[in-house]
């Protein structure tokens, strides 16, 4: 007699059940759940009513729409995550030792229920109570109970309702299950199929030595699984490391000092907890609940994961200074993402670079002043659009600046933003232009230099540029680059030639 | 004031620069005419791919006012030069994805010698590559082939642009000096282009300095890549496709602007107003370009003849021998004089036109085939020629059949003769091709090209990729593009897009749709034609550039079949015909297994064969086995060879659309009176019961009623058929009518005749071609009826071919009494073979080539081990004696029952159980121990396969079964449900409501059938035909297209032995899990 006893709860068609538990209005209606991006969505789960109407897994949206009265829902990973938590919490009221055995579109747990008889009654009663509890939280489930972990798991997937397998009857209970329930690769499954071995019973009946000779040592494991005698090391679910701190204020806080005082304490706690797992903080998400039920967010991401409390606090201070909350704060939540402790390898001959934390602080200060998208290193885009670039994170690459002597070229001083002007044309050439305070007569105009692109999108451009030498009434001569945006029919001075 | 004729564009690429130009050559010509340009030069990248079409477009161009326009088509090319370094790329500090490519100069053909040099130059560097590749010329190549060419230094892809950007004037000067020394100072022009780009202008100033310093002339070009500004979009898409990227990612690879279109003289003069000589020089150079593509300098190939002979006399002698041989037999002797007169007539014309060499070349091919035992037969209009018949090029007797020579060759036609040869597909055809390469040299013969152009699906796919749609979206879309032949009213591209879930109003989608439409028919790349070969002993590379094909050992000219024909290049089509190979194989098997010799050239007219044809029992027979042929052949009821000629010709889209089929069939069945448009036409139309069916009849009609000469009649046929020129048509109709009036034919009869000629000229089929095909059709029917085993073996060994899958061919052969044996490692060869049964009858053994996944090397090893030693004693013996067999192959052989005859193998699963052990070889130490354990008699743990499992294994492993048909196992149940078999249908009365069931072996939705769908359902007794109306098809589309077995309910239609069931209800049936494939015609 064994001391082990397991109960497996199996919720099939989980994506559909996770959605339908909150939609009582759809009870009794055929429902399918579609997965994938728009256009290429396919049915990944459905209820019985939909199956009866002819819906099938893998069906495209177009095909599914062809079935009358079928309700089409989109898959919700967040909803499934919540539903999984609900299921887990429900199961946890029956046993503290639970292993997640979810597979594909099902959600399944195996509970170690040895010694629970006094609490919940004999196995059948336990199973009924567990199933009923699952019903109460909105899930139809099947339950199997046996003294073998794998037999319990396999049987729960295959049955509807409740099955209690007496000790010693595992092989008989599993005999009718298809061999596809075993963890076989495609090649092995094909071999068994062409052998005519369709059920676990047929597999269990094959002579062990001959089977191992033909399929290798794994065959032993499959045979044990088929006979309900496979051993299993239970791996209970451990709560995941959640680096989150929360503080609700008794009175709304408006002063930054007060916020930082609490924030410093929270960072301390987060750093200590992360360090307990030999981790650092890779990022910090700040969420403030404000008066009037509004939420204010912020994010800090140091260049390297860090456990330096002062440094992290400084970044928090700069973040709050750059994006101050628009109203008094009711509560503060700091959520950290853990990262591996990192060390920077310095080179003996590499140039001196700023310490990463100090650089982070400096960049954060700059961002606080000029805005996030205006700090970093500019990088030219691969496009003909004049002056097109994007900002990348500022990094010190350690390259020594080249000593190439280039030819003396005329320098172009870009105007950002460009200055709008009014232009008078003479025979398609600019003859006069007027900026904010002055009129200029064009002495010489070279061009137009034409560029047009991105015609396939809404970001297309069509620009003509003129290199212009002009003079105003006071004799001031300017050499500038006039651009005509033909899409919007606008003229502007893009740059001056130095 | 600038004259519109002052500027000539001398540097224009077309879409024949393959993804580097965006307009058809015709579009460039059309645009140049609009811009009143007096001339235009086509300079495609590394080739003359578009030159023929460019030349023809210029020759045939008609302005909007419908007036013939004059435009000179200059020929040239951009040539990559490896010695000048790579072409210009953006500077290093700018992000870009430009690949390294050699710089290119522009060469223009001033004279015929120049053109021939350009062809040789391109051929030289293309053939230097070991595979199909762009290639690049060297300076030595240029030196060798520079005469007669004018060189422009190129635009931004030229060597000067790169040199100036990298090394400044020094290198550029060196390059120019080098080019000047090669081409001569008078033939070198510094090319200036202005596309409103600063960098380009900077370069132009340097080039002007260079030109001034070296005293070289400058010339303006626009480096044209498309006809109109709007086409820049297509060029950008092509650029993305060429660089395997998306438009969003292509960046600087794309065009700066839309300035590379054809521009007016005024625009160009304005752009170059500071350098007027650059514009003036375009006109000067254009005037110097005297070469036109119709001065190719192509000469008929020469055939080597003995010293005291000319080609004409040599041909005459060969023909004379042939006539005696062909018409010397007693049954043909009465035709001898007529034949002699005919060949005299033909030879006179051949001599006059100088075609003797061509006939001798084709004769030599025939002789080569005969010497090597290859079947060969000419098809097409060549069968109208008694000379071709005498030379054994064709097998149809034109004298006996009174075929019309003028359809093949006439004096005024201005076209070369065109002879197509059918050869057995596969190795033998390849041997003939290689023989021609050997005989005429690698520069004397080449395949014609096949221009692969964008079509609906390929355009949708590639534009979608360029616009950044992901793989799934593209697959979805291209899957939706209609591929059945019939196109419904709603089968538009916009509709497909909507079906795929794309919003056609979205700008990107709208562009997608627009681009897909505009890209239709633009060339994508060059392939090789399946059989067209151009021969020009020793000098083909003077006429057209030759390059490597993707297939090893093949070379290809840069023009397709039509281009070659337009420019008068002689070609021979060496077409691979699966049936020829099947006939050849059958003829080899017959003496060995039947002890008889069969001569295809002397097959008797056999009533048994015609009876079989009349019953539409034609599965596997050439040309008459299709569903449509089967439905019409009982109406035609062929009794003589000529009936078969008509049968082959009449089931074609042409005669069906031209509404010729039904009148003929009604007259054939005596349901309609035989009438003639005029009594004088009775001799011409008598054989086809008054219904004009063949092109030759059109010619004869014109010759009879209007006294047209053969050449005039042929001109009339072409004019009516092409519908190109209304004026030409009117002239010919006038001549036709006046001729008829002269012959005393009244106006009413004239109208009838003109009407008859017009209505079928578009669709008529050449009688000679039909006769050639009918010969093969009759041969196939004869062999099937009398030598079923050999014929079926021949068919199975030359798949894929024909209308039916091997599974259907086998079941049909079994129904006709052939025993078919499964694959057996102890008996099977690699190919299917014949075996002698104990009762001395013949059976067919399926070859190991039908075991899907068995490598030929493994099968050869099995055969070698079996032949060397003895048959295999056991599975273990097989595995140990044939170590080439891997586990997968052993499993496959066991699964399909190929090991069942081995000792100690009781059934397939037994073999499977054994091979799993035998397939895992052990080391020598344990080998003996394992053998001992194998000998132990343990009970077999696996069960025998069920019938369905056996069927599934057969179809999965071989695509066919030698066991009874899957439907046979269900017959009792089906009968109890009142379901009739295919055989039962012939006994059922017409219009009776019946139920049938079967395996779908073919689905068709022909373009000529107005949306009707035709299914062929097979069961163990035969094939039943089902018609599905468009409405029913729309309702049951999924079931019809996806189900392997169907139950059909509906009324039976039996018209003179042609039996159909018109489907009212269609239900899928679950008969077996076997993967049986239908042959669907798209």
PDB file of N, CA, C and O in Angstrom, chain B residues 803-829:
ATOM      1  N   UNK B 803      -3.399  12.776 -68.183  1.00  0.00           N
ATOM      2  CA  UNK B 803      -4.522  13.307 -67.412  1.00  0.00           C
ATOM      3  C   UNK B 803      -4.701  12.565 -66.089  1.00  0.00           C
ATOM      4  O   UNK B 803      -5.275  13.075 -65.149  1.00  0.00           O
ATOM      5  N   UNK B 804      -4.235  11.327 -66.014  1.00  0.00           N
ATOM      6  CA  UNK B 804      -4.550  10.495 -64.851  1.00  0.00           C
ATOM      7  C   UNK B 804      -3.295  10.153 -64.057  1.00  0.00           C
ATOM      8  O   UNK B 804      -2.193  10.046 -64.605  1.00  0.00           O
ATOM      9  N   UNK B 805      -3.516   9.921 -62.773  1.00  0.00           N
ATOM     10  CA  UNK B 805      -2.401   9.556 -61.900  1.00  0.00           C
ATOM     11  C   UNK B 805      -2.081   8.077 -62.095  1.00  0.00           C
ATOM     12  O   UNK B 805      -2.907   7.312 -62.606  1.00  0.00           O
ATOM     13  N   UNK B 806      -0.888   7.629 -61.680  1.00  0.00           N
ATOM     14  CA  UNK B 806      -0.547   6.213 -61.797  1.00  0.00           C
ATOM     15  C   UNK B 806      -1.589   5.312 -61.116  1.00  0.00           C
ATOM     16  O   UNK B 806      -1.894   4.229 -61.626  1.00  0.00           O
ATOM     17  N   UNK B 807      -2.143   5.781 -59.995  1.00  0.00           N
ATOM     18  CA  UNK B 807      -3.128   4.958 -59.288  1.00  0.00           C
ATOM     19  C   UNK B 807      -4.314   4.648 -60.204  1.00  0.00           C
ATOM     20  O   UNK B 807      -4.813   3.515 -60.252  1.00  0.00           O
ATOM     21  N   UNK B 808      -4.763   5.658 -60.952  1.00  0.00           N
ATOM     22  CA  UNK B 808      -5.914   5.477 -61.841  1.00  0.00           C
ATOM     23  C   UNK B 808      -5.526   4.604 -63.031  1.00  0.00           C
ATOM     24  O   UNK B 808      -6.287   3.733 -63.450  1.00  0.00           O
ATOM     25  N   UNK B 809      -4.328   4.821 -63.551  1.00  0.00           N
ATOM     26  CA  UNK B 809      -3.870   4.025 -64.704  1.00  0.00           C
ATOM     27  C   UNK B 809      -3.829   2.542 -64.330  1.00  0.00           C
ATOM     28  O   UNK B 809      -4.236   1.672 -65.114  1.00  0.00           O
ATOM     29  N   UNK B 810      -3.361   2.277 -63.129  1.00  0.00           N
ATOM     30  CA  UNK B 810      -3.259   0.879 -62.689  1.00  0.00           C
ATOM     31  C   UNK B 810      -4.646   0.265 -62.528  1.00  0.00           C
ATOM     32  O   UNK B 810      -4.906  -0.851 -62.984  1.00  0.00           O
ATOM     33  N   UNK B 811      -5.540   1.004 -61.902  1.00  0.00           N
ATOM     34  CA  UNK B 811      -6.891   0.447 -61.700  1.00  0.00           C
ATOM     35  C   UNK B 811      -7.568   0.206 -63.051  1.00  0.00           C
ATOM     36  O   UNK B 811      -8.283  -0.782 -63.232  1.00  0.00           O
ATOM     37  N   UNK B 812      -7.334   1.106 -63.997  1.00  0.00           N
ATOM     38  CA  UNK B 812      -7.920   0.920 -65.327  1.00  0.00           C
ATOM     39  C   UNK B 812      -7.335  -0.329 -65.990  1.00  0.00           C
ATOM     40  O   UNK B 812      -8.062  -1.132 -66.584  1.00  0.00           O
ATOM     41  N   UNK B 813      -6.017  -0.504 -65.860  1.00  0.00           N
ATOM     42  CA  UNK B 813      -5.372  -1.676 -66.464  1.00  0.00           C
ATOM     43  C   UNK B 813      -5.903  -2.957 -65.821  1.00  0.00           C
ATOM     44  O   UNK B 813      -6.143  -3.958 -66.509  1.00  0.00           O
ATOM     45  N   UNK B 814      -6.102  -2.914 -64.512  1.00  0.00           N
ATOM     46  CA  UNK B 814      -6.620  -4.094 -63.804  1.00  0.00           C
ATOM     47  C   UNK B 814      -8.019  -4.421 -64.320  1.00  0.00           C
ATOM     48  O   UNK B 814      -8.354  -5.589 -64.558  1.00  0.00           O
ATOM     49  N   UNK B 815      -8.840  -3.410 -64.525  1.00  0.00           N
ATOM     50  CA  UNK B 815     -10.193  -3.649 -65.042  1.00  0.00           C
ATOM     51  C   UNK B 815     -10.149  -4.259 -66.443  1.00  0.00           C
ATOM     52  O   UNK B 815     -11.084  -4.902 -66.876  1.00  0.00           O
ATOM     53  N   UNK B 816      -9.038  -4.004 -67.155  1.00  0.00           N
ATOM     54  CA  UNK B 816      -8.895  -4.577 -68.489  1.00  0.00           C
ATOM     55  C   UNK B 816      -8.158  -5.917 -68.450  1.00  0.00           C
ATOM     56  O   UNK B 816      -7.721  -6.420 -69.485  1.00  0.00           O
ATOM     57  N   UNK B 817      -7.976  -6.455 -67.252  1.00  0.00           N
ATOM     58  CA  UNK B 817      -7.470  -7.818 -67.141  1.00  0.00           C
ATOM     59  C   UNK B 817      -5.999  -7.957 -66.830  1.00  0.00           C
ATOM     60  O   UNK B 817      -5.469  -9.076 -66.851  1.00  0.00           O
ATOM     61  N   UNK B 818      -5.325  -6.862 -66.555  1.00  0.00           N
ATOM     62  CA  UNK B 818      -3.898  -6.972 -66.251  1.00  0.00           C
ATOM     63  C   UNK B 818      -3.722  -7.273 -64.762  1.00  0.00           C
ATOM     64  O   UNK B 818      -4.379  -6.656 -63.919  1.00  0.00           O
ATOM     65  N   UNK B 819      -2.821  -8.210 -64.463  1.00  0.00           N
ATOM     66  CA  UNK B 819      -2.486  -8.444 -63.060  1.00  0.00           C
ATOM     67  C   UNK B 819      -1.359  -7.491 -62.693  1.00  0.00           C
ATOM     68  O   UNK B 819      -0.344  -7.426 -63.408  1.00  0.00           O
ATOM     69  N   UNK B 820      -1.546  -6.771 -61.607  1.00  0.00           N
ATOM     70  CA  UNK B 820      -0.507  -5.833 -61.176  1.00  0.00           C
ATOM     71  C   UNK B 820       0.010  -6.306 -59.826  1.00  0.00           C
ATOM     72  O   UNK B 820      -0.766  -6.524 -58.895  1.00  0.00           O
ATOM     73  N   UNK B 821       1.290  -6.501 -59.757  1.00  0.00           N
ATOM     74  CA  UNK B 821       1.910  -7.024 -58.541  1.00  0.00           C
ATOM     75  C   UNK B 821       2.561  -5.873 -57.764  1.00  0.00           C
ATOM     76  O   UNK B 821       3.099  -4.935 -58.368  1.00  0.00           O
ATOM     77  N   UNK B 822       2.539  -5.992 -56.455  1.00  0.00           N
ATOM     78  CA  UNK B 822       3.109  -4.889 -55.654  1.00  0.00           C
ATOM     79  C   UNK B 822       4.638  -4.890 -55.663  1.00  0.00           C
ATOM     80  O   UNK B 822       5.257  -5.838 -56.139  1.00  0.00           O
ATOM     81  N   UNK B 823       5.193  -3.877 -55.075  1.00  0.00           N
ATOM     82  CA  UNK B 823       6.660  -3.790 -54.971  1.00  0.00           C
ATOM     83  C   UNK B 823       7.149  -4.932 -54.077  1.00  0.00           C
ATOM     84  O   UNK B 823       6.566  -5.206 -53.030  1.00  0.00           O
ATOM     85  N   UNK B 824       8.218  -5.587 -54.512  1.00  0.00           N
ATOM     86  CA  UNK B 824       8.754  -6.712 -53.756  1.00  0.00           C
ATOM     87  C   UNK B 824      10.282  -6.643 -53.851  1.00  0.00           C
ATOM     88  O   UNK B 824      10.832  -6.628 -54.956  1.00  0.00           O
ATOM     89  N   UNK B 825      10.946  -6.617 -52.725  1.00  0.00           N
ATOM     90  CA  UNK B 825      12.420  -6.490 -52.784  1.00  0.00           C
ATOM     91  C   UNK B 825      13.059  -7.693 -53.462  1.00  0.00           C
ATOM     92  O   UNK B 825      14.187  -7.599 -53.935  1.00  0.00           O
ATOM     93  N   UNK B 826      12.345  -8.810 -53.501  1.00  0.00           N
ATOM     94  CA  UNK B 826      12.917 -10.007 -54.132  1.00  0.00           C
ATOM     95  C   UNK B 826      12.756  -9.987 -55.651  1.00  0.00           C
ATOM     96  O   UNK B 826      13.439 -10.715 -56.352  1.00  0.00           O
ATOM     97  N   UNK B 827      11.817  -9.172 -56.171  1.00  0.00           N
ATOM     98  CA  UNK B 827      11.530  -9.244 -57.607  1.00  0.00           C
ATOM     99  C   UNK B 827      11.551  -7.883 -58.316  1.00  0.00           C
ATOM    100  O   UNK B 827      11.835  -7.821 -59.507  1.00  0.00           O
ATOM    101  N   UNK B 828      11.182  -6.830 -57.613  1.00  0.00           N
ATOM    102  CA  UNK B 828      11.033  -5.533 -58.303  1.00  0.00           C
ATOM    103  C   UNK B 828      12.358  -5.000 -58.812  1.00  0.00           C
ATOM    104  O   UNK B 828      13.398  -5.183 -58.173  1.00  0.00           O
ATOM    105  N   UNK B 829      12.296  -4.307 -59.950  1.00  0.00           N
ATOM    106  CA  UNK B 829      13.434  -3.549 -60.463  1.00  0.00           C
ATOM    107  C   UNK B 829      13.261  -2.109 -59.994  1.00  0.00           C
ATOM    108  O   UNK B 829      12.317  -1.801 -59.290  1.00  0.00           O
TER     109      UNK B 829
END
